[in-house]
Each structure stands twice: as structure tokens, then as C-alpha cells.
Amino acid sequence: MNRIWIACLLLVMLAACSEKMITDKITKKSIAEVSQGSNTIVNPLSDAMDQGNHEYTKNVVVDVSYYKTQSVVRGDIVYYGDNNVARVIAFPNEKMKITSGQIYINEGKLDTFYGSAHIRGYDYLKFKDTNGDEPAKQNLINEIFKKNQNEITLKNDEVFVIGDDWSRSNPATTFRKLSTKEILGKVMGICTKCRQ
């Protein structure tokens, strides 16, 4: 009888250790410095893509013809709507949910730098060690790092986008389902030498 319990316990432990993962080994956290070339320069209205140094707030270089020949890839930063930019985390027909600040796609943990909650480039462990007003910090921890969203299934013409800074992302602009027809281009990087 003890052998059966031990075998059952081992199976449960193995199942817990073999959590399904969705990885992105292509997208880099660093932001490319690019020239404008024939691309469009935009100044996003939101700072939802802030990774701690006000990235993607001005002189964002967008290739408006990119998706005419290429497909959207998980991790792409796309340009859409009224000067909005956000990162694609889920594709058409995928199921996505957020549990305690962690994104899951089709029941698999999105295991990449943008797969869990961030505030100004800080993950949970770094943010809780920052200096600041403790009640305000605790409110952000509860609101952002413990965020939950029920599972949704995207339609065959939808992606889900999110800003890298979840405290700046909102359902109206950068934390939402987005029709693929709304995507106007791919963000290629920023041009610090460009003027607009």
C-alpha cells in the first residue's frame, strides 16, 4: 500500500515539474537604435512600453509596410490606432489568461521577459525591494503583480497586446484584444538622432 502512495506522490511531483512552457528566444529586451530610412516616426500617446528609461515615448520608428509581406510574431511591438504601440503576446484562436501576474497561453506559461508583470522595468522581486511609499507600493503589488484575468479565446482575426509596464497599460489602449486589421506597422526601434 505504501508503494502505491509513493508512486502516486512521485507522479504528482513529476506533473508539477513538467509545466508546459511557451518560450520566445528571438525577441530581445534591448531596444534597437535605428535610423528612420523610409520608415515612419511616431510619438506614442502612452508610456505603457516604458522599461524604466522612458523608451518608446518619442521618435519610435515604424515600418508601415512590414506586415504586407511578414507575419506577426509573438513579442513583436506593433503600431496601431491613435499612436499606440504595444507588444503582441497571443495570437488568433489562442486562449490566454493571467494568474497572479503571469501570462498563460493555451495553458502554457509564457516564459520570457514580457511574460509576467513589470513596472518600469522591475519584476516583482526587484519592485518589492525599491524605495518608496509603502502603502502605494503595496497597492501596485496587489493591482499589478497579483493581477488575474479570466481565460479568453481570441477570434481568428485577433491578437492580444500588452505594454511592458503593466501599471501604465489599460484596456482601452495597451492591454487588450486587437483586430489584426488594426495593426498599422511593426516598431523597428527608436531613433534618438531623429527630430520630430
PDB file of C-alpha atoms in Angstrom:
ATOM      1  CA  MET A   1       0.000   0.000   0.000  1.00  0.00           C
ATOM      2  CA  ASN A   2       2.864   2.372   0.829  1.00  0.00           C
ATOM      3  CA  ARG A   3       4.366   1.766  -2.619  1.00  0.00           C
ATOM      4  CA  ILE A   4       1.127   2.911  -4.279  1.00  0.00           C
ATOM      5  CA  TRP A   5       1.103   6.147  -2.241  1.00  0.00           C
ATOM      6  CA  ILE A   6       4.750   6.775  -3.012  1.00  0.00           C
ATOM      7  CA  ALA A   7       4.151   6.129  -6.715  1.00  0.00           C
ATOM      8  CA  CYS A   8       1.161   8.498  -6.703  1.00  0.00           C
ATOM      9  CA  LEU A   9       3.191  11.171  -4.912  1.00  0.00           C
ATOM     10  CA  LEU A  10       6.010  10.841  -7.453  1.00  0.00           C
ATOM     11  CA  LEU A  11       3.558  11.189 -10.346  1.00  0.00           C
ATOM     12  CA  VAL A  12       2.078  14.346  -8.839  1.00  0.00           C
ATOM     13  CA  MET A  13       5.555  15.796  -8.319  1.00  0.00           C
ATOM     14  CA  LEU A  14       6.595  14.971 -11.888  1.00  0.00           C
ATOM     15  CA  ALA A  15       3.439  16.551 -13.269  1.00  0.00           C
ATOM     16  CA  ALA A  16       4.096  19.730 -11.289  1.00  0.00           C
ATOM     17  CA  CYS A  17       7.684  19.901 -12.550  1.00  0.00           C
ATOM     18  CA  SER A  18       6.700  19.466 -16.187  1.00  0.00           C
ATOM     19  CA  GLU A  19       4.632  22.633 -16.547  1.00  0.00           C
ATOM     20  CA  LYS A  20       4.084  23.453 -20.206  1.00  0.00           C
ATOM     21  CA  MET A  21       6.125  26.474 -21.305  1.00  0.00           C
ATOM     22  CA  ILE A  22       5.737  28.899 -24.187  1.00  0.00           C
ATOM     23  CA  THR A  23       9.126  30.496 -24.871  1.00  0.00           C
ATOM     24  CA  ASP A  24      10.385  33.303 -27.081  1.00  0.00           C
ATOM     25  CA  LYS A  25      14.084  33.018 -27.782  1.00  0.00           C
ATOM     26  CA  ILE A  26      14.002  35.611 -30.586  1.00  0.00           C
ATOM     27  CA  THR A  27      12.671  38.809 -29.002  1.00  0.00           C
ATOM     28  CA  LYS A  28      15.330  40.821 -27.232  1.00  0.00           C
ATOM     29  CA  LYS A  29      14.631  43.049 -24.254  1.00  0.00           C
ATOM     30  CA  SER A  30      17.096  45.644 -25.527  1.00  0.00           C
ATOM     31  CA  ILE A  31      15.744  48.363 -27.765  1.00  0.00           C
ATOM     32  CA  ALA A  32      17.285  48.786 -31.184  1.00  0.00           C
ATOM     33  CA  GLU A  33      18.676  52.178 -32.166  1.00  0.00           C
ATOM     34  CA  VAL A  34      17.749  52.549 -35.831  1.00  0.00           C
ATOM     35  CA  SER A  35      17.726  55.252 -38.476  1.00  0.00           C
ATOM     36  CA  GLN A  36      14.479  56.464 -39.954  1.00  0.00           C
ATOM     37  CA  GLY A  37      15.239  55.465 -43.523  1.00  0.00           C
ATOM     38  CA  SER A  38      11.936  55.198 -45.387  1.00  0.00           C
ATOM     39  CA  ASN A  39      10.062  54.377 -42.190  1.00  0.00           C
ATOM     40  CA  THR A  40       7.583  56.484 -40.239  1.00  0.00           C
ATOM     41  CA  ILE A  41       8.420  58.227 -36.943  1.00  0.00           C
ATOM     42  CA  VAL A  42       5.681  58.282 -34.291  1.00  0.00           C
ATOM     43  CA  ASN A  43       5.396  59.614 -30.748  1.00  0.00           C
ATOM     44  CA  PRO A  44       3.085  57.266 -28.812  1.00  0.00           C
ATOM     45  CA  LEU A  45       0.441  58.829 -26.596  1.00  0.00           C
ATOM     46  CA  SER A  46       1.001  56.269 -23.821  1.00  0.00           C
ATOM     47  CA  ASP A  47       4.122  55.333 -21.870  1.00  0.00           C
ATOM     48  CA  ALA A  48       2.906  51.754 -21.434  1.00  0.00           C
ATOM     49  CA  MET A  49       6.060  50.395 -23.076  1.00  0.00           C
ATOM     50  CA  ASP A  50       8.340  52.108 -20.506  1.00  0.00           C
ATOM     51  CA  GLN A  51      11.035  49.699 -19.330  1.00  0.00           C
ATOM     52  CA  GLY A  52      12.445  52.230 -16.872  1.00  0.00           C
ATOM     53  CA  ASN A  53      14.053  54.824 -19.142  1.00  0.00           C
ATOM     54  CA  HIS A  54      11.023  56.225 -20.999  1.00  0.00           C
ATOM     55  CA  GLU A  55      11.640  54.029 -24.023  1.00  0.00           C
ATOM     56  CA  TYR A  56       9.170  54.189 -26.863  1.00  0.00           C
ATOM     57  CA  THR A  57       7.891  57.639 -25.884  1.00  0.00           C
ATOM     58  CA  LYS A  58       9.262  59.589 -28.843  1.00  0.00           C
ATOM     59  CA  ASN A  59      10.974  59.004 -32.169  1.00  0.00           C
ATOM     60  CA  VAL A  60       9.640  55.466 -32.471  1.00  0.00           C
ATOM     61  CA  VAL A  61      10.474  54.052 -35.897  1.00  0.00           C
ATOM     62  CA  VAL A  62       7.634  52.112 -37.531  1.00  0.00           C
ATOM     63  CA  ASP A  63       7.767  50.099 -40.752  1.00  0.00           C
ATOM     64  CA  VAL A  64       4.213  50.532 -42.033  1.00  0.00           C
ATOM     65  CA  SER A  65       4.725  48.043 -44.869  1.00  0.00           C
ATOM     66  CA  TYR A  66       6.314  45.256 -42.783  1.00  0.00           C
ATOM     67  CA  TYR A  67       3.197  43.131 -42.315  1.00  0.00           C
ATOM     68  CA  LYS A  68       2.328  43.256 -46.002  1.00  0.00           C
ATOM     69  CA  THR A  69       4.967  40.557 -46.503  1.00  0.00           C
ATOM     70  CA  GLN A  70       5.620  39.246 -42.982  1.00  0.00           C
ATOM     71  CA  SER A  71       3.503  37.653 -40.268  1.00  0.00           C
ATOM     72  CA  VAL A  72       3.085  38.976 -36.758  1.00  0.00           C
ATOM     73  CA  VAL A  73       5.354  37.137 -34.322  1.00  0.00           C
ATOM     74  CA  ARG A  74       4.889  36.789 -30.563  1.00  0.00           C
ATOM     75  CA  GLY A  75       6.920  39.540 -28.941  1.00  0.00           C
ATOM     76  CA  ASP A  76       6.552  41.992 -31.852  1.00  0.00           C
ATOM     77  CA  ILE A  77       5.831  45.564 -30.857  1.00  0.00           C
ATOM     78  CA  VAL A  78       3.092  46.800 -33.148  1.00  0.00           C
ATOM     79  CA  TYR A  79       1.787  50.242 -34.023  1.00  0.00           C
ATOM     80  CA  TYR A  80      -1.973  50.744 -34.180  1.00  0.00           C
ATOM     81  CA  GLY A  81      -4.827  53.136 -33.543  1.00  0.00           C
ATOM     82  CA  ASP A  82      -4.151  56.685 -32.453  1.00  0.00           C
ATOM     83  CA  ASN A  83      -0.356  56.467 -31.979  1.00  0.00           C
ATOM     84  CA  ASN A  84      -0.398  53.375 -29.766  1.00  0.00           C
ATOM     85  CA  VAL A  85       2.371  50.789 -29.502  1.00  0.00           C
ATOM     86  CA  ALA A  86       2.226  47.523 -27.559  1.00  0.00           C
ATOM     87  CA  ARG A  87       3.665  44.016 -27.560  1.00  0.00           C
ATOM     88  CA  VAL A  88       1.836  41.051 -29.109  1.00  0.00           C
ATOM     89  CA  ILE A  89       1.548  38.223 -26.573  1.00  0.00           C
ATOM     90  CA  ALA A  90      -1.195  35.996 -28.007  1.00  0.00           C
ATOM     91  CA  PHE A  91      -2.341  35.014 -31.498  1.00  0.00           C
ATOM     92  CA  PRO A  92      -5.656  34.309 -33.223  1.00  0.00           C
ATOM     93  CA  ASN A  93      -7.583  31.359 -31.757  1.00  0.00           C
ATOM     94  CA  GLU A  94      -5.285  31.093 -28.739  1.00  0.00           C
ATOM     95  CA  LYS A  95      -6.577  31.041 -25.190  1.00  0.00           C
ATOM     96  CA  MET A  96      -4.879  33.385 -22.769  1.00  0.00           C
ATOM     97  CA  LYS A  97      -5.248  34.186 -19.101  1.00  0.00           C
ATOM     98  CA  ILE A  98      -3.313  35.881 -16.339  1.00  0.00           C
ATOM     99  CA  THR A  99      -2.824  34.237 -12.962  1.00  0.00           C
ATOM    100  CA  SER A 100      -1.012  36.149 -10.212  1.00  0.00           C
ATOM    101  CA  GLY A 101       0.709  38.394 -12.742  1.00  0.00           C
ATOM    102  CA  GLN A 102       1.826  35.537 -15.001  1.00  0.00           C
ATOM    103  CA  ILE A 103       0.552  35.164 -18.581  1.00  0.00           C
ATOM    104  CA  TYR A 104      -0.570  31.730 -19.757  1.00  0.00           C
ATOM    105  CA  ILE A 105      -1.197  30.872 -23.408  1.00  0.00           C
ATOM    106  CA  ASN A 106      -3.160  27.671 -24.121  1.00  0.00           C
ATOM    107  CA  GLU A 107      -2.417  26.587 -20.526  1.00  0.00           C
ATOM    108  CA  GLY A 108       1.329  27.097 -21.057  1.00  0.00           C
ATOM    109  CA  LYS A 109       3.330  29.594 -19.021  1.00  0.00           C
ATOM    110  CA  LEU A 110       4.680  32.426 -21.202  1.00  0.00           C
ATOM    111  CA  ASP A 111       8.305  32.105 -20.122  1.00  0.00           C
ATOM    112  CA  THR A 112      10.005  35.233 -21.432  1.00  0.00           C
ATOM    113  CA  PHE A 113      10.885  38.690 -20.124  1.00  0.00           C
ATOM    114  CA  TYR A 114       7.444  40.035 -21.097  1.00  0.00           C
ATOM    115  CA  GLY A 115       5.508  37.012 -19.817  1.00  0.00           C
ATOM    116  CA  SER A 116       4.839  38.380 -16.362  1.00  0.00           C
ATOM    117  CA  ALA A 117       4.023  41.692 -14.707  1.00  0.00           C
ATOM    118  CA  HIS A 118       6.541  44.521 -14.830  1.00  0.00           C
ATOM    119  CA  ILE A 119       6.515  48.101 -13.605  1.00  0.00           C
ATOM    120  CA  ARG A 120       9.075  50.474 -15.167  1.00  0.00           C
ATOM    121  CA  GLY A 121      11.372  47.534 -15.916  1.00  0.00           C
ATOM    122  CA  TYR A 122      11.090  45.990 -12.446  1.00  0.00           C
ATOM    123  CA  ASP A 123       9.811  42.466 -11.977  1.00  0.00           C
ATOM    124  CA  TYR A 124       8.119  41.589  -8.680  1.00  0.00           C
ATOM    125  CA  LEU A 125      11.304  40.752  -6.751  1.00  0.00           C
ATOM    126  CA  LYS A 126      13.074  43.972  -7.771  1.00  0.00           C
ATOM    127  CA  PHE A 127       9.992  46.154  -7.315  1.00  0.00           C
ATOM    128  CA  LYS A 128       9.259  44.997  -3.771  1.00  0.00           C
ATOM    129  CA  ASP A 129      12.820  45.989  -2.801  1.00  0.00           C
ATOM    130  CA  THR A 130      12.554  49.529  -4.218  1.00  0.00           C
ATOM    131  CA  ASN A 131      12.308  52.574  -2.002  1.00  0.00           C
ATOM    132  CA  GLY A 132       9.032  54.396  -1.895  1.00  0.00           C
ATOM    133  CA  ASP A 133       5.763  54.945  -0.148  1.00  0.00           C
ATOM    134  CA  GLU A 134       4.959  51.505   1.277  1.00  0.00           C
ATOM    135  CA  PRO A 135       1.128  51.751   1.060  1.00  0.00           C
ATOM    136  CA  ALA A 136       1.355  52.930  -2.567  1.00  0.00           C
ATOM    137  CA  LYS A 137       3.890  50.211  -3.377  1.00  0.00           C
ATOM    138  CA  GLN A 138       1.696  47.557  -1.768  1.00  0.00           C
ATOM    139  CA  ASN A 139      -1.296  48.793  -3.785  1.00  0.00           C
ATOM    140  CA  LEU A 140       0.710  48.389  -7.007  1.00  0.00           C
ATOM    141  CA  ILE A 141       1.857  44.928  -5.944  1.00  0.00           C
ATOM    142  CA  ASN A 142      -1.742  43.895  -5.310  1.00  0.00           C
ATOM    143  CA  GLU A 143      -3.029  45.514  -8.505  1.00  0.00           C
ATOM    144  CA  ILE A 144      -0.254  44.549 -10.929  1.00  0.00           C
ATOM    145  CA  PHE A 145       1.884  41.682  -9.657  1.00  0.00           C
ATOM    146  CA  LYS A 146      -1.105  39.748  -8.352  1.00  0.00           C
ATOM    147  CA  LYS A 147      -3.280  40.569 -11.379  1.00  0.00           C
ATOM    148  CA  ASN A 148      -5.701  37.909 -12.574  1.00  0.00           C
ATOM    149  CA  GLN A 149      -7.663  37.797 -15.795  1.00  0.00           C
ATOM    150  CA  ASN A 150     -10.100  35.067 -16.682  1.00  0.00           C
ATOM    151  CA  GLU A 151      -9.269  32.993 -19.718  1.00  0.00           C
ATOM    152  CA  ILE A 152     -10.375  34.427 -23.041  1.00  0.00           C
ATOM    153  CA  THR A 153     -10.247  32.884 -26.502  1.00  0.00           C
ATOM    154  CA  LEU A 154      -9.138  35.167 -29.287  1.00  0.00           C
ATOM    155  CA  LYS A 155     -11.091  35.179 -32.532  1.00  0.00           C
ATOM    156  CA  ASN A 156      -9.416  34.133 -35.771  1.00  0.00           C
ATOM    157  CA  ASP A 157      -8.614  37.772 -36.586  1.00  0.00           C
ATOM    158  CA  GLU A 158      -7.445  38.952 -33.148  1.00  0.00           C
ATOM    159  CA  VAL A 159      -4.207  39.224 -31.210  1.00  0.00           C
ATOM    160  CA  PHE A 160      -3.743  40.306 -27.596  1.00  0.00           C
ATOM    161  CA  VAL A 161      -1.374  43.197 -26.898  1.00  0.00           C
ATOM    162  CA  ILE A 162       0.073  44.469 -23.666  1.00  0.00           C
ATOM    163  CA  GLY A 163       2.513  47.186 -22.639  1.00  0.00           C
ATOM    164  CA  ASP A 164       5.781  46.228 -20.972  1.00  0.00           C
ATOM    165  CA  ASP A 165       4.801  48.412 -17.984  1.00  0.00           C
ATOM    166  CA  TRP A 166       1.557  46.908 -16.700  1.00  0.00           C
ATOM    167  CA  SER A 167       0.889  49.859 -14.400  1.00  0.00           C
ATOM    168  CA  ARG A 168       0.681  52.094 -17.486  1.00  0.00           C
ATOM    169  CA  SER A 169      -1.254  49.623 -19.647  1.00  0.00           C
ATOM    170  CA  ASN A 170      -5.028  49.920 -19.780  1.00  0.00           C
ATOM    171  CA  PRO A 171      -7.847  48.037 -21.529  1.00  0.00           C
ATOM    172  CA  ALA A 172      -8.675  50.987 -23.780  1.00  0.00           C
ATOM    173  CA  THR A 173      -5.274  51.135 -25.443  1.00  0.00           C
ATOM    174  CA  THR A 174      -2.485  48.754 -24.452  1.00  0.00           C
ATOM    175  CA  PHE A 175      -3.949  45.801 -22.560  1.00  0.00           C
ATOM    176  CA  ARG A 176      -6.498  44.448 -24.975  1.00  0.00           C
ATOM    177  CA  LYS A 177      -7.634  42.345 -27.867  1.00  0.00           C
ATOM    178  CA  LEU A 178      -6.718  43.931 -31.169  1.00  0.00           C
ATOM    179  CA  SER A 179      -8.033  43.108 -34.616  1.00  0.00           C
ATOM    180  CA  THR A 180      -5.213  42.175 -36.972  1.00  0.00           C
ATOM    181  CA  LYS A 181      -6.712  44.718 -39.407  1.00  0.00           C
ATOM    182  CA  GLU A 182      -5.964  47.471 -36.850  1.00  0.00           C
ATOM    183  CA  ILE A 183      -2.211  46.814 -36.950  1.00  0.00           C
ATOM    184  CA  LEU A 184      -0.604  49.617 -38.947  1.00  0.00           C
ATOM    185  CA  GLY A 185       3.036  48.546 -38.743  1.00  0.00           C
ATOM    186  CA  LYS A 186       5.892  46.998 -36.818  1.00  0.00           C
ATOM    187  CA  VAL A 187       8.036  49.000 -34.406  1.00  0.00           C
ATOM    188  CA  MET A 188      11.636  48.604 -35.531  1.00  0.00           C
ATOM    189  CA  GLY A 189      13.231  50.580 -32.700  1.00  0.00           C
ATOM    190  CA  ILE A 190      13.881  54.177 -31.772  1.00  0.00           C
ATOM    191  CA  CYS A 191      15.864  56.905 -33.492  1.00  0.00           C
ATOM    192  CA  THR A 192      17.422  59.148 -30.856  1.00  0.00           C
ATOM    193  CA  LYS A 193      19.031  61.284 -33.584  1.00  0.00           C
ATOM    194  CA  CYS A 194      15.763  61.877 -35.427  1.00  0.00           C
ATOM    195  CA  ARG A 195      13.765  65.045 -34.901  1.00  0.00           C
ATOM    196  CA  GLN A 196      10.036  65.272 -34.993  1.00  0.00           C
TER     197      GLN A 196
END
